[in-house]
XYZ file of C-alpha atoms in Angstrom:
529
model
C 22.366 9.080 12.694
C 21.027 8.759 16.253
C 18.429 5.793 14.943
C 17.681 3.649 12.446
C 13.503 3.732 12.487
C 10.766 5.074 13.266
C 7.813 3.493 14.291
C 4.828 3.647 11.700
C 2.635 6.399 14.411
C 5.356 8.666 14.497
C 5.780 8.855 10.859
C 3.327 10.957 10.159
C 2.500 9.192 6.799
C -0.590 7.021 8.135
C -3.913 8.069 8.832
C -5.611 7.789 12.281
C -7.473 4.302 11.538
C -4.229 3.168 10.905
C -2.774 4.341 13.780
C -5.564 3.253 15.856
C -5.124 -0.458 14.302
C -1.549 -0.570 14.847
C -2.266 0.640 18.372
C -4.702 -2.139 18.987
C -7.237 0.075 19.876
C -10.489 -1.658 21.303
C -12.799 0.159 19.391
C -11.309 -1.538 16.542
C -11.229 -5.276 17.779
C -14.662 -6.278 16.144
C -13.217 -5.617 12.211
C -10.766 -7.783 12.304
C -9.405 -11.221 13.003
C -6.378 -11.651 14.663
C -3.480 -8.995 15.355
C -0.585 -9.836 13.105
C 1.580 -11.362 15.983
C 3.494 -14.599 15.061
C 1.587 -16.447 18.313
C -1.625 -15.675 16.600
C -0.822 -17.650 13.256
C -1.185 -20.621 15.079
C -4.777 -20.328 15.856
C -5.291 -18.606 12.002
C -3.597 -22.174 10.759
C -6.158 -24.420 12.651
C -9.394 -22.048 11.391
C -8.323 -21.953 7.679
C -7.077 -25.513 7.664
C -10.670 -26.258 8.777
C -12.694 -23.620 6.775
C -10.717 -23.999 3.375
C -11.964 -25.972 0.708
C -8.821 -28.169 0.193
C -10.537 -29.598 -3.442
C -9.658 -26.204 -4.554
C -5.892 -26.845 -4.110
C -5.923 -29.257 -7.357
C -7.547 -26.817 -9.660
C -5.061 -23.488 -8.379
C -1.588 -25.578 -8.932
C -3.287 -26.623 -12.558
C -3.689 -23.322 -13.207
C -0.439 -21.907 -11.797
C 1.581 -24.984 -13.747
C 0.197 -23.590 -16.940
C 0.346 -19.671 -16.212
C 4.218 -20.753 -15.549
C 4.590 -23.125 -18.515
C 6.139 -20.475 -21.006
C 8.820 -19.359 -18.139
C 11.853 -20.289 -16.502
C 11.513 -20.560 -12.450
C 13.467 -21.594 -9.393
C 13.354 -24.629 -8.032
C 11.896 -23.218 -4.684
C 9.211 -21.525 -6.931
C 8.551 -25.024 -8.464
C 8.551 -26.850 -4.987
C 6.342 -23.981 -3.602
C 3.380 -24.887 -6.870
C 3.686 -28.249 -5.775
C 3.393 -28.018 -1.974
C 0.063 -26.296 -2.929
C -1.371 -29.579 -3.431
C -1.052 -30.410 -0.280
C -3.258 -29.737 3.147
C -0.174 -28.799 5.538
C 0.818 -25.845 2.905
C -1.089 -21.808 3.604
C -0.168 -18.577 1.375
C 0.663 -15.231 2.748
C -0.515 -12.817 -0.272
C 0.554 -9.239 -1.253
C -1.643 -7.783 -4.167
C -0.511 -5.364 -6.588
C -1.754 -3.408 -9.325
C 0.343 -3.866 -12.787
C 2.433 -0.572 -12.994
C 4.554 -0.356 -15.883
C 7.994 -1.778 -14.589
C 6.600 -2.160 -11.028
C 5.598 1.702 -10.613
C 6.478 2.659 -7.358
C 9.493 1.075 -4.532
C 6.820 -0.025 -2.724
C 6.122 -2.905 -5.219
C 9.593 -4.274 -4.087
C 8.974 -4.026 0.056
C 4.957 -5.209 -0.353
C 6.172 -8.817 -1.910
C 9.557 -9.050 0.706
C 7.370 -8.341 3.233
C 5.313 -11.528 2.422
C 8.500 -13.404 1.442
C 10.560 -12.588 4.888
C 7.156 -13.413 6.617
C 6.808 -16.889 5.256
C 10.258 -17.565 6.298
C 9.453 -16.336 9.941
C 6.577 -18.828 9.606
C 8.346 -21.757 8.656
C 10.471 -21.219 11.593
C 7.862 -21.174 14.307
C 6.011 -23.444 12.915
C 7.761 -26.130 11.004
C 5.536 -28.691 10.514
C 3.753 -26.646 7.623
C 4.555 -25.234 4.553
C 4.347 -20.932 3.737
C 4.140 -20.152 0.270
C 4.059 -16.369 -0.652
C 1.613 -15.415 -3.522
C 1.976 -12.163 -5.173
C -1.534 -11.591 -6.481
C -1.329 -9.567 -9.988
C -4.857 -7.177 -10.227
C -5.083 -8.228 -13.368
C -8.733 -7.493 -13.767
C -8.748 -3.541 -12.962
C -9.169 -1.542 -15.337
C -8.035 1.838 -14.483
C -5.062 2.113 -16.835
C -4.030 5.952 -16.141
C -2.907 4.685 -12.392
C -0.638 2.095 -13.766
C 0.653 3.657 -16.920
C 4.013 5.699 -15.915
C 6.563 5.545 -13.208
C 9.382 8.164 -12.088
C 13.171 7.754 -12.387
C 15.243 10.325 -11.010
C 12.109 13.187 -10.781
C 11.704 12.460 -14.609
C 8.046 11.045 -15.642
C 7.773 8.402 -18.103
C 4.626 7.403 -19.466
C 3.127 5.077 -21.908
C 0.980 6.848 -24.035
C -2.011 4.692 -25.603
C -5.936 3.839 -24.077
C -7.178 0.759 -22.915
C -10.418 0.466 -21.451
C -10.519 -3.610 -20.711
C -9.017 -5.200 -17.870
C -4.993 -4.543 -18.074
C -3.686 -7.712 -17.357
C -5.124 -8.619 -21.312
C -3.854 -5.136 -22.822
C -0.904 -5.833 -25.415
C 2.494 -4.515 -24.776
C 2.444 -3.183 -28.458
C 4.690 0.060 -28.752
C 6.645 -0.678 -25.473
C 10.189 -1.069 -27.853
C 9.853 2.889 -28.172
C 9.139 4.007 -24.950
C 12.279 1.613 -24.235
C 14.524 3.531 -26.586
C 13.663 6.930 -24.585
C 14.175 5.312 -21.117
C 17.113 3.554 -21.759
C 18.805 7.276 -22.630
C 18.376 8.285 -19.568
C 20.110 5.150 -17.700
C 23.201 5.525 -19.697
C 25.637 2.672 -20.433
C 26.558 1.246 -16.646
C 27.105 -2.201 -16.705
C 23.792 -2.117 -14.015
C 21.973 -0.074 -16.880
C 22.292 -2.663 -19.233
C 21.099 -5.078 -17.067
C 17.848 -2.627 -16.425
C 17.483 -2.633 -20.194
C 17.482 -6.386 -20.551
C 14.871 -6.571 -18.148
C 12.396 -4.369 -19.504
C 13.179 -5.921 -23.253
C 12.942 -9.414 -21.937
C 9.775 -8.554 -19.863
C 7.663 -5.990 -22.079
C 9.103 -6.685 -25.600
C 8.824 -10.790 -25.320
C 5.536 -10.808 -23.808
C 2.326 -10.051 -25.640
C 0.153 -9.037 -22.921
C 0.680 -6.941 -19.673
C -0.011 -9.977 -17.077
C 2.900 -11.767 -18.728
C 5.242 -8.988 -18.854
C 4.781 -8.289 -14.999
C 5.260 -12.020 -14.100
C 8.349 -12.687 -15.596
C 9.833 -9.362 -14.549
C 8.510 -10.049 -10.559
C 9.739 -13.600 -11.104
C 13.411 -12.088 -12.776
C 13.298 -10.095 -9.289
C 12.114 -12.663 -6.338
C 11.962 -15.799 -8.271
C 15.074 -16.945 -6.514
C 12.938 -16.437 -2.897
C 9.849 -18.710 -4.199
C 7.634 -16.197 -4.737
C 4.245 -17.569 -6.977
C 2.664 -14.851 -8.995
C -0.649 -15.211 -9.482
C -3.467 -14.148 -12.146
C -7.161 -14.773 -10.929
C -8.454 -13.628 -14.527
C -9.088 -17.376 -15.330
C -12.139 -19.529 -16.124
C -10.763 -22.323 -13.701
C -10.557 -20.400 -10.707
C -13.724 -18.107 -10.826
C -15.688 -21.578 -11.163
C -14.966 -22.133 -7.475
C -16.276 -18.935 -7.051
C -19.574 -19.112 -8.595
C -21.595 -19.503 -5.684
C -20.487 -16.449 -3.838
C -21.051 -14.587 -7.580
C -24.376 -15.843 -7.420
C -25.588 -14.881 -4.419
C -23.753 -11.428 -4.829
C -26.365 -11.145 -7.534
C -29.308 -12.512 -5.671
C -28.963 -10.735 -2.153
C -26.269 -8.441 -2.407
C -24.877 -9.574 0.666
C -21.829 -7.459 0.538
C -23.551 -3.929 -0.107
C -25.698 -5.082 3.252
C -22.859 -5.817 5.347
C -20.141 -3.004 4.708
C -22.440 -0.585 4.823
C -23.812 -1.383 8.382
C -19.657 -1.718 9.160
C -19.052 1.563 7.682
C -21.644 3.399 10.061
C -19.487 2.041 12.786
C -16.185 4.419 11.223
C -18.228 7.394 10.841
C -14.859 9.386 12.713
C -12.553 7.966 10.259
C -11.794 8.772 6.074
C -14.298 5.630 4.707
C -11.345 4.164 2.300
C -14.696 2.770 -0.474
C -17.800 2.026 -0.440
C -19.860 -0.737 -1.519
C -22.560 -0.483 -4.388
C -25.585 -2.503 -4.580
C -23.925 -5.502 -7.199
C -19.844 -5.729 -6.287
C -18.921 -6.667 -9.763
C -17.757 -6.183 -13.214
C -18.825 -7.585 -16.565
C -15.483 -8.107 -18.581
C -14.032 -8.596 -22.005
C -11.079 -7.848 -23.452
C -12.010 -4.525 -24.037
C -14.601 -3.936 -21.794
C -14.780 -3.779 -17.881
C -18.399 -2.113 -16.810
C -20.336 -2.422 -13.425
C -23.711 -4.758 -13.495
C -26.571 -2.699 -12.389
C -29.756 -4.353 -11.236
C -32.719 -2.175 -12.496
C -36.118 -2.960 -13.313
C -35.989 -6.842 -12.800
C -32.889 -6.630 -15.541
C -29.419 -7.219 -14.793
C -27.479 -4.340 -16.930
C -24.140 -3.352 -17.954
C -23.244 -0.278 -17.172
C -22.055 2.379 -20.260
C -23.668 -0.846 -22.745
C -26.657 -1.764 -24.278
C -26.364 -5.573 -22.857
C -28.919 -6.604 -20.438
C -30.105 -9.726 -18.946
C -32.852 -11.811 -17.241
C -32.215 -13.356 -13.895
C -32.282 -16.655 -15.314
C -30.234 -15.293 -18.522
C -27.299 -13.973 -16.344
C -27.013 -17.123 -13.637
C -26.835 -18.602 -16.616
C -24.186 -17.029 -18.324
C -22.343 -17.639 -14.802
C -22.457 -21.517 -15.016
C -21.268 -21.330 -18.576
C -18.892 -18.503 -18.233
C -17.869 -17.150 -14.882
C -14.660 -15.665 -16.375
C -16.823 -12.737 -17.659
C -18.088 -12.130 -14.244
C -15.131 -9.776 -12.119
C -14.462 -9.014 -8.540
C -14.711 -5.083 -7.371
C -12.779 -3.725 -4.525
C -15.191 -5.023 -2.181
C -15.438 -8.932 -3.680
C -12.291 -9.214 -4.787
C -10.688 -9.890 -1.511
C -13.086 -12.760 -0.822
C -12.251 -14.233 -4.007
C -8.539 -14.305 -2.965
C -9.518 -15.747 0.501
C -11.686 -18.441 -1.405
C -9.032 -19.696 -4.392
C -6.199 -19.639 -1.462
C -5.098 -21.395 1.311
C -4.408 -18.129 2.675
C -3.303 -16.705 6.045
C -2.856 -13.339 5.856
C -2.684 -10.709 3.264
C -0.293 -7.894 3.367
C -0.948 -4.601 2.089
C -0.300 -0.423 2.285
C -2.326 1.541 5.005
C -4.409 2.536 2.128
C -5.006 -1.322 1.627
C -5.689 -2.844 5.003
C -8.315 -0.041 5.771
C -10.348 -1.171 3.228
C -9.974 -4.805 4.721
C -11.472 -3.330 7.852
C -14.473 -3.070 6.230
C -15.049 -6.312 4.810
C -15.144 -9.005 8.143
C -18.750 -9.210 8.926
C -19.426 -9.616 5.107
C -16.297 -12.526 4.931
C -18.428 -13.563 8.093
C -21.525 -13.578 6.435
C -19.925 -15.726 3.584
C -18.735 -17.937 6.139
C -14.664 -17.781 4.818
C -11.943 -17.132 7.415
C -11.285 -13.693 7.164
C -6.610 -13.090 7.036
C -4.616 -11.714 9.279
C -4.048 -8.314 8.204
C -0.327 -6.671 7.983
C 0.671 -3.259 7.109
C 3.637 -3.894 4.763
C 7.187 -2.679 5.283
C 8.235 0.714 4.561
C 11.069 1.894 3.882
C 13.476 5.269 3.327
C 16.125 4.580 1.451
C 19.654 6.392 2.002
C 23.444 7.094 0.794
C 26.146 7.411 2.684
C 26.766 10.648 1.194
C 23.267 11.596 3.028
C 24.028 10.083 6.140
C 26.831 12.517 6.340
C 25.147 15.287 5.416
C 22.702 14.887 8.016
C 25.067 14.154 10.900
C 27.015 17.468 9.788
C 23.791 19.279 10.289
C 23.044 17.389 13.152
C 19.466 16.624 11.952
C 17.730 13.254 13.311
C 15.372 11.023 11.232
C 12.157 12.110 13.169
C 13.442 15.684 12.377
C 13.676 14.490 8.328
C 9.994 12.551 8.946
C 8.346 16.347 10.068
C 6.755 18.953 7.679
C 9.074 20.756 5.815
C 8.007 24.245 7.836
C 8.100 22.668 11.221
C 11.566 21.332 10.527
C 12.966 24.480 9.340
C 11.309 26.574 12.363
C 12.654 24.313 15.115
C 16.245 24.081 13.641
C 15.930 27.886 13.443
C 15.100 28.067 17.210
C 18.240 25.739 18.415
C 20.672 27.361 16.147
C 19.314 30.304 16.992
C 22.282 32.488 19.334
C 19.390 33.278 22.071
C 16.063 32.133 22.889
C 13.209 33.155 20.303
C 10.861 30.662 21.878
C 8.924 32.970 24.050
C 6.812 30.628 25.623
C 8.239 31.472 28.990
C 7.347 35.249 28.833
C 3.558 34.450 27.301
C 3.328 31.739 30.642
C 4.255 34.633 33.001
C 1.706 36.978 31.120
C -0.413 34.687 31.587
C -0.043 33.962 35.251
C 0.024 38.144 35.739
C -3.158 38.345 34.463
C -4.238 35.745 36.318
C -3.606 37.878 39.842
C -5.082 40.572 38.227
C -8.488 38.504 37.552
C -8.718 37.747 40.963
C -8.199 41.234 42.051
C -11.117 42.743 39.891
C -13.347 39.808 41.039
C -12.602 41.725 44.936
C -13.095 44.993 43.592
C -15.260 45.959 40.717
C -16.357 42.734 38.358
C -17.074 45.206 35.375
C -13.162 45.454 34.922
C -13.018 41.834 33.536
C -13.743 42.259 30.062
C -10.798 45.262 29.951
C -8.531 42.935 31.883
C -9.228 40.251 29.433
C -8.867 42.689 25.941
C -5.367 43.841 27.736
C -4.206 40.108 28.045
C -5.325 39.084 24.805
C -3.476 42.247 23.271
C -0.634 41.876 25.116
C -0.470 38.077 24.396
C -0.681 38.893 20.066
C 2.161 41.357 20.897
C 4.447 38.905 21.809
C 3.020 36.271 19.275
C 3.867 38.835 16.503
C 7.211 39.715 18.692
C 8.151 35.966 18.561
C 7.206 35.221 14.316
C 9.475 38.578 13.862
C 12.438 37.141 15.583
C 11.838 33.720 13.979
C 11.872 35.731 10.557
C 15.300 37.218 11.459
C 17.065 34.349 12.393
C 15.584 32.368 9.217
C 17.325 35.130 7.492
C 20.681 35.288 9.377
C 20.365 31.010 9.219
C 20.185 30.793 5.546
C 22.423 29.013 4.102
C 22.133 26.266 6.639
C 18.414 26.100 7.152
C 18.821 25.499 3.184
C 20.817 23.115 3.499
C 18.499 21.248 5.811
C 15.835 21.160 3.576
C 17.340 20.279 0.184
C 18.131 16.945 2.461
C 14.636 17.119 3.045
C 13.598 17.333 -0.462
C 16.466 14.798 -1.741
C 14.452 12.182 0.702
C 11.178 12.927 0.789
C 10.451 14.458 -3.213
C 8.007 16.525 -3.540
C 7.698 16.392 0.092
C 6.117 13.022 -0.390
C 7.308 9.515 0.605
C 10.129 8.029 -1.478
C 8.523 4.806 -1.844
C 5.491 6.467 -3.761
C 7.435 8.753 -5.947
C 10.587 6.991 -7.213
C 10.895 3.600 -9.374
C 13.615 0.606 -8.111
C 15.685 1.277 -11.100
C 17.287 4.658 -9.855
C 18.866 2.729 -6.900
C 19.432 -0.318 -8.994
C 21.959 1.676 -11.530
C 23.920 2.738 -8.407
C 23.378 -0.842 -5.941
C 22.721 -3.527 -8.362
C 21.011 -7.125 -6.734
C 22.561 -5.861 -3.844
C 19.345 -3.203 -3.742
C 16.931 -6.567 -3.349
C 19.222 -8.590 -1.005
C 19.850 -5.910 1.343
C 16.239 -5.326 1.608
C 15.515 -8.760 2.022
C 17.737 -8.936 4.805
C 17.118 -6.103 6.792
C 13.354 -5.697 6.632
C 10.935 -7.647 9.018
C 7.644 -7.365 8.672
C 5.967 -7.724 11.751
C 8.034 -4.995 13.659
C 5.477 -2.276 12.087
C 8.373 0.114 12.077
C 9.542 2.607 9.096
C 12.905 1.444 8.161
C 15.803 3.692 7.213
C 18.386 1.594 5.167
C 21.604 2.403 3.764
C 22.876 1.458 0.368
C-alpha cells in the first residue's frame, strides 16, 4: 500500500471542532490549556505541581492499595501505586465506560495511548515519574450503552436491567451468556485463552467494577497501568467543597453555558443543567433538582433542606455523583494529573469545561485525541494492491469510491468537466455579445446554458451508469474491501470487539499495538497483523 496513515483531518471520521483543534485554530486557543506537544508538558508539570493538593496523594494510593488488595499485579503496577505518594510523580488518564468485555477496539488504543505517552514522558523528562490511570466510569448509569459488544458482525448482549450505577451491578448470569459466546470462538488454543479471561474476569468477580479491573489489568498490567474507581467515600471527601458549592452557586451551569455561546457554529457535544450531579445508591442514580428552596431527586419522592443535604454531604459524600460536566473536575482534583486522553467525541466536551476548571481554580489537562487505528491482514493488503486502491481511497464514502474507480478504469474519459468548462466559456462570449446588441437576449442566453449544461450533467451520470455496469465485478470487489474494513460503513474500532483479532494474533494483537502507535502524531494508523 502506497502509505501507512492518514492524518486524523483527512479521515473523514472527525467533526469540524475537531478538526479545527487539531489544526490549532485561533479561534479555539481560549478553551483550552496547552496543545498536546511534548515541549508543553514541561510548563503543565510546574502549574499542576503547584496547583495540586499533594495531601490528596496519601488518601488515592490508600484507596488504590485496597481496590487492588484481592488481585494479582505487576511489579511496575505496584511501583507505579507507590510513586503516587510522592510529589515528583503526575498521571496521564484515559476514561472509559464499563462495556461488557471492553466493548469496542477502541478500549485497547484509548489506555496504550496513555501508556506509550507516559513512556515518551519519562524520556524527556526524567527527573519525574508518569503513571497512567485508566479511570473506570463506574458511576454512569446508562447500562443499554455498555451491555453488548460485536464479534465477527454477530451481537452479543447481556440481557437483564439495572438502573444504579454499573460499576455496583452483579455479574449474576454472566456463566450463560459465556456458554453462547464461547461457541462461537471455537476450540483454538487463543480461544481458550479468550474463555479463561472472561470466566476469570466476569464469573470470579461479583460486581462489574471488579470484573473490568482484573480483565484491563490481565491486558496492560504488565505496562503499569492503575485502574481506577472514583465510586468511593475516601476520594469524594476531597471533593466536598467543589460538591458544595455546585449546590450553592451552580458555578458550572454559569460557566459552560457562557462557553457554549462561543461554539454556536459547531455540534454542542452536552450541555450543562442547573445542579451537575447525581444522587446514588446501589440501585438508584437520579439528577438533584433545586426547586422551591428544596433540593430533590429526580424520578423519587426524597427531598431535602439546604442544611439537610450539605449535611448529608459531610456525612456521606459517596451518595453525591459527578455528571458529564463535574466529573472531569473530580478527576483533575483526586489526580496528579497532566493530561487526559480521550475520543473526538470526548475532548469536545473538555472544550467546554476550562473557564469553569478556571473558575474552580484547578489546572485544567492537556487534552489528546487518542490513537486510532485500522486494523489489517495481509490477505487485505493484497487485495488492495491488486486493485490498486490506496488507504485515502478505503477512508472515502462508499459511493465516491466506487464513482472515481469507475472513472480511471474507465477505457475513455467520462469526466466531462472539460466539455461543461468550454460551455461555459462559449456562453461566456455570447454574454458579452448580447450586452453589445440587445440586453433582453440575456435571460434566453442564460436558459440555453443552463439547459445545455443539465444535458451534459445527465450525459455524464449515463456514461458513469454504463461503465458501473461494464466494471462490475471489479467495482465489487472494491467495495466488499470496503465493507470488510469499515463494517457497516462505520469505523472498525467502534464496531468490532479485540477478541476477533485476538483468536487469529494472540498477545501479539496488544504488543504490536503498543509498539507501533504514538500518540502525539494525531495520525490514523493502519497496522498489519
Amino acid at each position: 500500500m502506497p502509505n501507512d496513515c492518514i492524518s486524523y483531518q483527512k479521515s473523514g471520521y472527525f467533526s469540524p471542532l475537531m478538526n479545527d483543534y487539531l489544526d490549532q485554530n485561533p479561534k479555539l486557543k481560549s478553551l483550552y490549556n496547552r496543545f498536546p506537544t511534548l515541549e508543553n508538558f514541561e510548563a503543565q508539570i510546574a502549574e499542576k505541581h503547584a496547583n495540586f493538593n499533594h495531601n490528596n496523594r496519601t488518601n488515592l494510593v490508600a484507596v488504590l492499595q485496597k481496590q487492588y488488595a484481592e488481585i494479582e499485579i505487576s511489579h511496575l503496577t505496584q511501583q507505579n501505586i507507590e510513586a503516587l505518594k510522592v510529589e515528583n510523580t503526575f498521571t496521564v488518564t484515559t476514561g472509559h465506560q464499563l462495556n461488557l468485555f471492553s466493548g469496542p477496539l477502541y478500549f485497547l488504543y484509548k489506555i496504550i495511548s496513555t501508556i506509550n505517552l507516559t513512556a515518551e514522558l519519562k524520556v524527556k523528562y526524567p527527573a519525574y515519574n508518569f503513571v497512567p490511570i485508566y479511570w473506570m466510569a463506574t458511576e454512569d448509569h446508562d447500562f443499554e450503552e455498555i451491555n453488548y459488544f460485536n464479534f465477527k458482525g454477530k451481537k452479543f448482549r447481556w440481557n437483564r436491567t439495572s438502573t444504579g450505577p454499573v460499576g455496583r451491578l452483579s455479574t449474576e448470569g454472566l456463566d450463560d451468556f459465556l456458554e453462547i459466546f464461547a461457541q462461537e470462538l471455537g476450540s483454538s488454543t487463543n480461544a481458550e485463552t479468550l474463555k479463561k479471561l472472561f470466566q476469570e474476569a466476569y464469573l470470579n468477580h461479583n460486581n462489574l467494577a471488579d470484573a473490568t479491573r482484573f480483565l484491563a489489568n490481565s491486558l496492560f498490567g504488565s505496562e503499569g497501568l492503575v485502574i481506577i474507581d472514583a465510586d468511593e467515600a475516601e476520594l469524594k471527601q476531597n471533593f466536598i467543597p467543589y460538591i458544595k458549592e455546585e449546590l450553592l452557586q451552580q458555578t458550572a451551569y454559569k460557566n459552560v453555558i457562557a462557553t457554549t455561546e462561543k461554539l454556536t457554529e459547531y455540534n454542542i457535544q452536552v450541555n450543562p443543567r442547573e445542579i451537575n450531579l447525581f444522587y446514588i445508591e446501589d440501585n438508584l442514580r437520579e439528577r438533584i433538582v433545586f426547586e422551591n428552596a428544596k433540593y430533590k431527586i429526580n424520578n423519587t419522592k426524597l427531598e431535602f433542606s439546604e442544611s439537610e443535604i450539605l449535611a448529608l454531604l459531610e456525612s456521606n459524600p459517596e451518595k453525591f455523583s459527578p455528571n458529564v460536566i463535574m466529573r472531569p473536575l473530580y478527576q483533575e482534583v483526586i489526580l496528579p494529573n497532566l493530561c487526559y486522553i480521550g475520543g473526538g467525541g470526548e475532548i469536545a466536551y473538555w472544550l467546554e469545561l476550562k473557564s469553569f476548571f478556571d473558575a474552580a481554580q484547578v489546572s485544567f489537562p492537556i487534552l489528546l485525541v487518542r490513537n486510532s487505528v485500522l486494523l489489517v491482514t495481509e490477505k487485505q493488503i493484497k487485495k488492495a494492491k491488486k486493485l490498486d486502491v490506496s488507504w485515502s481511497d478505503l477512508f472515502s464514502k462508499q459511493e465516491d469510491l466506487i464513482n472515481t474507480k469507475a472513472k480511471i478504469l474507465s477505457e475513455f474519459d467520462i469526466d466531462l468537466t472539460m466539455l461543461k468548462k468550454q460551455l461555459q466559456t462559449q456562453f461566456s462570449i455570447l454574454n458579452e455579445i448580447t450586452t453589445k446588441t440587445d440586453p433582453s437576449f440575456a435571460g434566453a442566453v442564460k436558459a440555453q446554458e443552463v439547459k445545455q449544461l443539465k444535458g451534459l450533467e445527465n450525459l455524464e451520470k449515463r456514461l458513469l451508469k454504463a461503465e458501473k455496469i461494464k466494471l462490475k465485478d471489479t467495482l465489487t470487489r472494491i467495495a466488499d474491501l470496503q465493507n470488510e474494513l469499515f463494517p457497516n460503513q462505520g469505523l472498525q474500532e467502534r464496531q468490532a470487539n479485540f477478541s476477533e483479532f485476538y483468536i487469529e494474533s494472540g498477545n501479539k494483537l496488544i504488543s504490536k499495538l503498543t509498539d507501533q502507535l504514538q500518540p502525539l502524531e494525531q495520525r490514523f494508523d493502519i497496522i498489519s497483523l
